[in-house]
């Protein structure tokens, strides 16, 4: 199925690496540089038409290089745009895309699942089918419903290790990806490419996801430590400092309450580094006081991040494997070559000419 992806998006190199849309962290340069490195970069759609059009124009300029143009369909910008459906009008996407069509629209977190059908139809209509539909899901049931409603070109299967928002009840990629693939098989849709997202930060976890049957991998947290990431230095320092991601991060709705973000469907929470806000909540601090302390620290600069800080530090469990900040293109290449080596080592070790002798 990786083959299907390279057919749909001919600039992609094998061991497909995708940079997840990350609201508040994505920049045009990051999206463009991932695509230029043979991956697929995303920007976050946000909620405002003017801002989306301006960003699309910027990415279009940044990706206008002969090597890429030779491999892309005319009039399609070789990046994707992600939307958190619960908080944005469909018209923001359709009006922008009618002028500037990206290769992919990534749909996530609908207020009600039926919205997926309306969005998929609306976007396909606005761009005459030039923009493909990807849907990010977090359970087998959600995957089945998305296939039925949106008829996606690609399914992104997000496991519980993922940084940022996701379903509060979900499994890790390790069991979720194969179970979703079995479900697709039972629907006669084993042709649909599946990408794995959540906890993948290096070539070893990427190789694992490919061995599970995924056609490629999606990384968010790893790209928070890209030079082009649009986040505060304090947040980025935490991404390279944190270890043991299962302990140093947690899933919770606290970050939304601190930021006073309203409207996430009740089944979502977010994975972030545990900081002073989480610790205070644990010993009984009321939200009102926690929010006031959070706001008080918002002007403290980079020192407001860290174990004693209060600024929101979204990160997945793979954060412990991230030790350095580098250009996005170097991250893509490093993950790809490490995955290649891993898969080769496994094949060399476990492929036998003859059946193993009985014990
Ligand atoms: C800071 C941050 C912001 C995110 N924002 C979005 C978003 O706007 N839309 C979306 O669909 N997913 C978003 N995600 C989730 C990603 O799509 C993806 O599932 C996740 O990053 C994969 O797990 P990883 O972070 O362990 O690589 C975000 C993740 C992070 C870490």
GROMACS .gro file of C-alpha atoms and ligand atoms in nm:
model
  390
    1UNK     CA    1   0.000   0.000   0.000
    2UNK     CA    2   0.301   0.228   0.036
    3UNK     CA    3   0.299   0.184  -0.338
    4UNK     CA    4  -0.051   0.338  -0.353
    5UNK     CA    5   0.072   0.640  -0.159
    6UNK     CA    6   0.367   0.701  -0.387
    7UNK     CA    7   0.127   0.682  -0.679
    8UNK     CA    8  -0.110   0.934  -0.521
    9UNK     CA    9   0.173   1.163  -0.412
   10UNK     CA   10   0.462   1.097  -0.655
   11UNK     CA   11   0.720   1.308  -0.468
   12UNK     CA   12   0.702   1.073  -0.168
   13UNK     CA   13   0.998   0.845  -0.115
   14UNK     CA   14   0.946   0.496   0.027
   15UNK     CA   15   0.916   0.456   0.406
   16UNK     CA   16   0.658   0.731   0.391
   17UNK     CA   17   0.705   0.997   0.659
   18UNK     CA   18   0.429   1.247   0.729
   19UNK     CA   19   0.444   1.554   0.950
   20UNK     CA   20   0.115   1.579   1.144
   21UNK     CA   21  -0.081   1.902   1.137
   22UNK     CA   22  -0.018   2.071   1.473
   23UNK     CA   23  -0.222   2.375   1.558
   24UNK     CA   24   0.004   2.623   1.733
   25UNK     CA   25   0.327   2.457   1.614
   26UNK     CA   26   0.306   2.411   1.236
   27UNK     CA   27   0.479   2.666   1.016
   28UNK     CA   28   0.483   2.699   0.636
   29UNK     CA   29   0.859   2.631   0.636
   30UNK     CA   30   0.820   2.311   0.838
   31UNK     CA   31   0.544   2.176   0.610
   32UNK     CA   32   0.733   2.273   0.294
   33UNK     CA   33   1.066   2.129   0.410
   34UNK     CA   34   0.912   1.792   0.501
   35UNK     CA   35   0.758   1.770   0.156
   36UNK     CA   36   1.082   1.879  -0.011
   37UNK     CA   37   1.259   1.598   0.178
   38UNK     CA   38   1.028   1.341   0.017
   39UNK     CA   39   0.769   1.329   0.296
   40UNK     CA   40   0.436   1.504   0.327
   41UNK     CA   41   0.412   1.820   0.535
   42UNK     CA   42   0.094   1.961   0.685
   43UNK     CA   43  -0.017   2.298   0.806
   44UNK     CA   44  -0.298   2.342   1.057
   45UNK     CA   45  -0.608   2.492   0.895
   46UNK     CA   46  -0.714   2.701   1.194
   47UNK     CA   47  -1.047   2.880   1.188
   48UNK     CA   48  -0.985   3.195   0.982
   49UNK     CA   49  -1.017   3.211   0.606
   50UNK     CA   50  -0.772   3.501   0.553
   51UNK     CA   51  -0.503   3.335   0.760
   52UNK     CA   52  -0.548   3.001   0.583
   53UNK     CA   53  -0.526   3.161   0.237
   54UNK     CA   54  -0.213   3.353   0.336
   55UNK     CA   55  -0.048   3.038   0.472
   56UNK     CA   56  -0.140   2.836   0.163
   57UNK     CA   57   0.010   3.107  -0.056
   58UNK     CA   58   0.332   3.096   0.148
   59UNK     CA   59   0.361   2.718   0.127
   60UNK     CA   60   0.285   2.730  -0.242
   61UNK     CA   61   0.582   2.969  -0.291
   62UNK     CA   62   0.811   2.760  -0.071
   63UNK     CA   63   0.735   2.440  -0.261
   64UNK     CA   64   0.767   2.594  -0.606
   65UNK     CA   65   1.097   2.426  -0.694
   66UNK     CA   66   1.160   2.246  -1.022
   67UNK     CA   67   1.242   1.907  -0.864
   68UNK     CA   68   0.906   1.904  -0.689
   69UNK     CA   69   0.706   2.061  -0.970
   70UNK     CA   70   0.821   1.783  -1.199
   71UNK     CA   71   0.650   1.535  -0.967
   72UNK     CA   72   0.334   1.721  -0.866
   73UNK     CA   73   0.001   1.771  -1.032
   74UNK     CA   74  -0.034   2.120  -1.171
   75UNK     CA   75  -0.242   2.350  -0.949
   76UNK     CA   76  -0.209   2.130  -0.642
   77UNK     CA   77   0.009   2.243  -0.352
   78UNK     CA   78   0.209   1.939  -0.237
   79UNK     CA   79   0.121   1.968   0.131
   80UNK     CA   80  -0.183   1.890   0.343
   81UNK     CA   81  -0.408   2.099   0.568
   82UNK     CA   82  -0.547   1.964   0.895
   83UNK     CA   83  -0.877   2.066   1.051
   84UNK     CA   84  -1.021   2.004   1.394
   85UNK     CA   85  -1.377   1.985   1.266
   86UNK     CA   86  -1.559   2.066   1.590
   87UNK     CA   87  -1.429   2.423   1.590
   88UNK     CA   88  -1.426   2.541   1.229
   89UNK     CA   89  -1.674   2.618   0.953
   90UNK     CA   90  -1.655   2.402   0.642
   91UNK     CA   91  -1.668   2.719   0.432
   92UNK     CA   92  -1.321   2.819   0.561
   93UNK     CA   93  -1.182   2.512   0.388
   94UNK     CA   94  -1.394   2.520   0.074
   95UNK     CA   95  -1.345   2.892   0.000
   96UNK     CA   96  -0.969   2.872   0.052
   97UNK     CA   97  -0.928   2.546  -0.140
   98UNK     CA   98  -1.133   2.666  -0.437
   99UNK     CA   99  -0.847   2.916  -0.492
  100UNK     CA  100  -0.551   2.718  -0.363
  101UNK     CA  101  -0.597   2.342  -0.355
  102UNK     CA  102  -0.370   2.141  -0.125
  103UNK     CA  103  -0.300   1.773  -0.199
  104UNK     CA  104  -0.472   1.660   0.120
  105UNK     CA  105  -0.735   1.770   0.372
  106UNK     CA  106  -0.694   1.595   0.709
  107UNK     CA  107  -1.014   1.567   0.909
  108UNK     CA  108  -1.008   1.514   1.284
  109UNK     CA  109  -1.240   1.539   1.581
  110UNK     CA  110  -1.586   1.604   1.435
  111UNK     CA  111  -1.853   1.724   1.679
  112UNK     CA  112  -2.068   1.442   1.542
  113UNK     CA  113  -1.946   1.170   1.309
  114UNK     CA  114  -2.195   1.264   1.034
  115UNK     CA  115  -1.994   1.587   0.986
  116UNK     CA  116  -1.722   1.379   0.822
  117UNK     CA  117  -1.950   1.308   0.526
  118UNK     CA  118  -2.035   1.674   0.477
  119UNK     CA  119  -1.671   1.783   0.499
  120UNK     CA  120  -1.543   1.514   0.265
  121UNK     CA  121  -1.811   1.590   0.008
  122UNK     CA  122  -1.772   1.969   0.040
  123UNK     CA  123  -1.395   1.963  -0.005
  124UNK     CA  124  -1.402   1.720  -0.297
  125UNK     CA  125  -1.661   1.936  -0.465
  126UNK     CA  126  -1.465   2.261  -0.401
  127UNK     CA  127  -1.148   2.132  -0.565
  128UNK     CA  128  -1.299   1.901  -0.826
  129UNK     CA  129  -1.145   1.604  -0.648
  130UNK     CA  130  -0.791   1.748  -0.653
  131UNK     CA  131  -0.774   1.746  -0.273
  132UNK     CA  132  -0.775   1.400  -0.116
  133UNK     CA  133  -0.943   1.324   0.213
  134UNK     CA  134  -0.753   1.175   0.505
  135UNK     CA  135  -0.931   1.105   0.834
  136UNK     CA  136  -0.754   1.060   1.168
  137UNK     CA  137  -0.929   0.805   1.391
  138UNK     CA  138  -0.852   0.649   1.730
  139UNK     CA  139  -1.061   0.332   1.756
  140UNK     CA  140  -1.173   0.046   1.532
  141UNK     CA  141  -1.535   0.166   1.551
  142UNK     CA  142  -1.434   0.518   1.456
  143UNK     CA  143  -1.232   0.384   1.164
  144UNK     CA  144  -1.529   0.181   1.038
  145UNK     CA  145  -1.760   0.479   1.062
  146UNK     CA  146  -1.509   0.711   0.889
  147UNK     CA  147  -1.471   0.469   0.598
  148UNK     CA  148  -1.847   0.457   0.559
  149UNK     CA  149  -1.910   0.832   0.592
  150UNK     CA  150  -1.609   1.003   0.434
  151UNK     CA  151  -1.482   0.738   0.193
  152UNK     CA  152  -1.130   0.855   0.277
  153UNK     CA  153  -0.829   0.816   0.050
  154UNK     CA  154  -0.613   0.741   0.355
  155UNK     CA  155  -0.686   0.652   0.718
  156UNK     CA  156  -0.457   0.783   0.989
  157UNK     CA  157  -0.477   0.557   1.294
  158UNK     CA  158  -0.385   0.749   1.606
  159UNK     CA  159  -0.280   0.548   1.910
  160UNK     CA  160  -0.296   0.651   2.274
  161UNK     CA  161   0.075   0.742   2.289
  162UNK     CA  162   0.014   1.041   2.063
  163UNK     CA  163   0.100   1.392   2.176
  164UNK     CA  164  -0.172   1.658   2.170
  165UNK     CA  165  -0.540   1.575   2.141
  166UNK     CA  166  -0.680   1.230   2.084
  167UNK     CA  167  -0.953   1.003   2.213
  168UNK     CA  168  -0.930   0.962   2.590
  169UNK     CA  169  -1.003   0.591   2.544
  170UNK     CA  170  -0.785   0.432   2.281
  171UNK     CA  171  -0.519   0.163   2.235
  172UNK     CA  172  -0.157   0.195   2.135
  173UNK     CA  173  -0.057   0.170   1.769
  174UNK     CA  174   0.078  -0.179   1.846
  175UNK     CA  175  -0.270  -0.334   1.869
  176UNK     CA  176  -0.485  -0.064   1.707
  177UNK     CA  177  -0.321  -0.065   1.364
  178UNK     CA  178  -0.350  -0.440   1.301
  179UNK     CA  179  -0.706  -0.451   1.437
  180UNK     CA  180  -0.810  -0.164   1.211
  181UNK     CA  181  -0.647  -0.343   0.918
  182UNK     CA  182  -0.839  -0.663   0.996
  183UNK     CA  183  -1.160  -0.460   1.008
  184UNK     CA  184  -1.078  -0.303   0.668
  185UNK     CA  185  -1.012  -0.650   0.533
  186UNK     CA  186  -1.354  -0.764   0.655
  187UNK     CA  187  -1.511  -0.471   0.468
  188UNK     CA  188  -1.324  -0.567   0.152
  189UNK     CA  189  -1.118  -0.247   0.188
  190UNK     CA  190  -0.769  -0.385   0.244
  191UNK     CA  191  -0.668  -0.152  -0.041
  192UNK     CA  192  -0.710   0.156   0.180
  193UNK     CA  193  -0.371   0.288   0.298
  194UNK     CA  194  -0.333   0.316   0.675
  195UNK     CA  195  -0.080   0.543   0.841
  196UNK     CA  196   0.025   0.497   1.204
  197UNK     CA  197   0.043   0.795   1.442
  198UNK     CA  198   0.129   0.814   1.809
  199UNK     CA  199   0.457   0.762   1.991
  200UNK     CA  200   0.668   0.727   1.678
  201UNK     CA  201   0.980   0.940   1.707
  202UNK     CA  202   1.258   0.743   1.547
  203UNK     CA  203   1.330   0.485   1.279
  204UNK     CA  204   1.288   0.191   1.516
  205UNK     CA  205   0.930   0.277   1.606
  206UNK     CA  206   0.868   0.368   1.241
  207UNK     CA  207   0.994   0.023   1.136
  208UNK     CA  208   0.764  -0.134   1.396
  209UNK     CA  209   0.462   0.045   1.252
  210UNK     CA  210   0.557  -0.058   0.898
  211UNK     CA  211   0.595  -0.419   1.016
  212UNK     CA  212   0.242  -0.399   1.159
  213UNK     CA  213   0.121  -0.326   0.808
  214UNK     CA  214   0.103   0.054   0.804
  215UNK     CA  215   0.187   0.216   0.470
  216UNK     CA  216   0.376   0.494   0.641
  217UNK     CA  217   0.408   0.686   0.964
  218UNK     CA  218   0.295   1.019   1.100
  219UNK     CA  219   0.498   1.212   1.356
  220UNK     CA  220   0.397   1.518   1.554
  221UNK     CA  221   0.612   1.536   1.867
  222UNK     CA  222   0.940   1.460   1.683
  223UNK     CA  223   0.884   1.765   1.464
  224UNK     CA  224   0.831   1.988   1.768
  225UNK     CA  225   1.210   1.960   1.788
  226UNK     CA  226   1.257   2.072   1.428
  227UNK     CA  227   1.439   2.401   1.377
  228UNK     CA  228   1.138   2.526   1.181
  229UNK     CA  229   0.879   2.447   1.453
  230UNK     CA  230   0.675   2.749   1.557
  231UNK     CA  231   0.687   2.692   1.932
  232UNK     CA  232   0.848   2.871   2.225
  233UNK     CA  233   1.206   2.782   2.309
  234UNK     CA  234   1.092   2.677   2.659
  235UNK     CA  235   0.857   2.416   2.509
  236UNK     CA  236   1.123   2.292   2.267
  237UNK     CA  237   1.376   2.266   2.551
  238UNK     CA  238   1.133   2.039   2.732
  239UNK     CA  239   1.095   1.818   2.427
  240UNK     CA  240   1.470   1.748   2.424
  241UNK     CA  241   1.502   1.729   2.806
  242UNK     CA  242   1.217   1.494   2.896
  243UNK     CA  243   1.277   1.121   2.935
  244UNK     CA  244   1.060   0.817   3.006
  245UNK     CA  245   0.754   0.949   2.822
  246UNK     CA  246   0.504   0.715   2.987
  247UNK     CA  247   0.583   0.879   3.319
  248UNK     CA  248   0.674   1.233   3.218
  249UNK     CA  249   0.355   1.285   3.011
  250UNK     CA  250  -0.010   1.222   3.086
  251UNK     CA  251  -0.350   1.232   2.917
  252UNK     CA  252  -0.586   1.486   3.067
  253UNK     CA  253  -0.831   1.765   2.987
  254UNK     CA  254  -0.641   2.000   3.221
  255UNK     CA  255  -0.461   2.182   2.938
  256UNK     CA  256  -0.792   2.276   2.772
  257UNK     CA  257  -0.929   2.397   3.106
  258UNK     CA  258  -0.617   2.605   3.174
  259UNK     CA  259  -0.630   2.760   2.828
  260UNK     CA  260  -1.007   2.797   2.862
  261UNK     CA  261  -1.058   2.621   2.530
  262UNK     CA  262  -1.424   2.527   2.503
  263UNK     CA  263  -1.588   2.291   2.258
  264UNK     CA  264  -1.378   1.975   2.232
  265UNK     CA  265  -1.616   1.678   2.207
  266UNK     CA  266  -1.630   1.502   2.545
  267UNK     CA  267  -1.446   1.191   2.422
  268UNK     CA  268  -1.117   1.384   2.367
  269UNK     CA  269  -0.838   1.480   2.600
  270UNK     CA  270  -0.473   1.563   2.530
  271UNK     CA  271  -0.131   1.419   2.612
  272UNK     CA  272   0.116   1.671   2.755
  273UNK     CA  273   0.419   1.681   2.983
  274UNK     CA  274   0.330   1.676   3.352
  275UNK     CA  275   0.406   2.015   3.504
  276UNK     CA  276   0.317   2.222   3.807
  277UNK     CA  277  -0.045   2.264   3.692
  278UNK     CA  278  -0.096   1.886   3.688
  279UNK     CA  279   0.072   1.844   4.026
  280UNK     CA  280  -0.144   2.116   4.184
  281UNK     CA  281  -0.460   1.963   4.038
  282UNK     CA  282  -0.362   1.628   4.187
  283UNK     CA  283  -0.347   1.772   4.538
  284UNK     CA  284  -0.688   1.933   4.499
  285UNK     CA  285  -0.629   2.282   4.358
  286UNK     CA  286  -0.950   2.425   4.206
  287UNK     CA  287  -0.948   2.509   3.835
  288UNK     CA  288  -1.010   2.879   3.908
  289UNK     CA  289  -0.684   2.907   4.104
  290UNK     CA  290  -0.491   2.690   3.858
  291UNK     CA  291  -0.612   2.905   3.565
  292UNK     CA  292  -0.514   3.226   3.748
  293UNK     CA  293  -0.163   3.090   3.817
  294UNK     CA  294  -0.136   2.974   3.454
  295UNK     CA  295  -0.231   3.318   3.325
  296UNK     CA  296   0.010   3.481   3.569
  297UNK     CA  297   0.296   3.282   3.422
  298UNK     CA  298   0.205   3.339   3.059
  299UNK     CA  299   0.434   3.642   3.040
  300UNK     CA  300   0.732   3.480   3.213
  301UNK     CA  301   0.904   3.372   2.894
  302UNK     CA  302   1.079   3.040   2.847
  303UNK     CA  303   1.111   2.974   3.221
  304UNK     CA  304   0.733   2.913   3.230
  305UNK     CA  305   0.792   2.568   3.080
  306UNK     CA  306   0.949   2.278   3.268
  307UNK     CA  307   0.856   2.064   3.568
  308UNK     CA  308   0.788   2.368   3.783
  309UNK     CA  309   0.637   2.573   3.503
  310UNK     CA  310   0.273   2.596   3.406
  311UNK     CA  311   0.271   2.645   3.028
  312UNK     CA  312   0.108   2.369   2.826
  313UNK     CA  313   0.369   2.130   2.683
  314UNK     CA  314   0.194   1.889   2.448
  315UNK     CA  315   0.413   1.585   2.382
  316UNK     CA  316   0.368   1.215   2.305
  317UNK     CA  317   0.523   0.925   2.495
  318UNK     CA  318   0.803   0.901   2.238
  319UNK     CA  319   0.946   1.228   2.372
  320UNK     CA  320   1.219   1.045   2.566
  321UNK     CA  321   1.387   0.947   2.240
  322UNK     CA  322   1.423   1.307   2.119
  323UNK     CA  323   1.755   1.455   2.220
  324UNK     CA  324   1.828   1.723   1.966
  325UNK     CA  325   1.681   1.998   1.753
  326UNK     CA  326   1.753   1.968   1.382
  327UNK     CA  327   1.617   2.075   1.045
  328UNK     CA  328   1.292   1.901   0.947
  329UNK     CA  329   1.455   1.749   0.638
  330UNK     CA  330   1.726   1.589   0.853
  331UNK     CA  331   1.458   1.437   1.079
  332UNK     CA  332   1.279   1.287   0.777
  333UNK     CA  333   1.601   1.142   0.639
  334UNK     CA  334   1.720   1.010   0.976
  335UNK     CA  335   1.392   0.831   1.051
  336UNK     CA  336   1.376   0.689   0.702
  337UNK     CA  337   1.730   0.553   0.698
  338UNK     CA  338   1.706   0.413   1.052
  339UNK     CA  339   1.377   0.241   0.963
  340UNK     CA  340   1.540   0.094   0.652
  341UNK     CA  341   1.832  -0.043   0.859
  342UNK     CA  342   1.594  -0.185   1.121
  343UNK     CA  343   1.376  -0.361   0.867
  344UNK     CA  344   1.683  -0.505   0.698
  345UNK     CA  345   1.825  -0.630   1.028
  346UNK     CA  346   1.495  -0.795   1.117
  347UNK     CA  347   1.465  -0.954   0.773
  348UNK     CA  348   1.826  -1.080   0.791
  349UNK     CA  349   1.767  -1.224   1.139
  350UNK     CA  350   1.426  -1.380   1.099
  351UNK     CA  351   1.401  -1.498   0.742
  352UNK     CA  352   1.503  -1.862   0.720
  353UNK     CA  353   1.544  -2.080   0.418
  354UNK     CA  354   1.420  -2.386   0.602
  355UNK     CA  355   1.182  -2.434   0.892
  356UNK     CA  356   1.345  -2.413   1.233
  357UNK     CA  357   1.429  -2.748   1.388
  358UNK     CA  358   1.179  -2.876   1.643
  359UNK     CA  359   1.284  -2.832   2.001
  360LIG     C1  360   0.146   2.007   1.970
  360LIG     C2  361   0.051   1.919   1.894
  360LIG     C3  362  -0.054   1.975   1.824
  360LIG     C4  363  -0.142   1.893   1.753
  360LIG     N1  364  -0.242   1.951   1.682
  360LIG     C5  365  -0.322   1.874   1.605
  360LIG     C6  366  -0.416   1.935   1.518
  360LIG     O1  367  -0.428   2.057   1.511
  360LIG     N2  368  -0.493   1.854   1.441
  360LIG     C7  369  -0.480   1.717   1.444
  360LIG     O2  370  -0.550   1.648   1.370
  360LIG     N3  371  -0.390   1.657   1.527
  360LIG     C8  372  -0.311   1.733   1.604
  360LIG     N4  373  -0.216   1.672   1.684
  360LIG     C9  374  -0.205   1.524   1.688
  360LIG    C10  375  -0.131   1.474   1.565
  360LIG     O3  376  -0.216   1.474   1.455
  360LIG    C11  377  -0.077   1.330   1.579
  360LIG     O4  378  -0.181   1.240   1.600
  360LIG    C12  379   0.025   1.313   1.691
  360LIG     O5  380   0.115   1.419   1.695
  360LIG    C13  381   0.099   1.182   1.671
  360LIG     O6  382   0.165   1.144   1.787
  360LIG     P1  383   0.314   1.192   1.824
  360LIG     O7  384   0.298   1.333   1.871
  360LIG     O8  385   0.351   1.099   1.934
  360LIG     O9  386   0.398   1.182   1.703
  360LIG    C14  387  -0.126   1.752   1.756
  360LIG    C15  388  -0.018   1.697   1.825
  360LIG    C16  389   0.070   1.777   1.893
  360LIG    C17  390   0.187   1.714   1.966
   0.00000   0.00000   0.00000
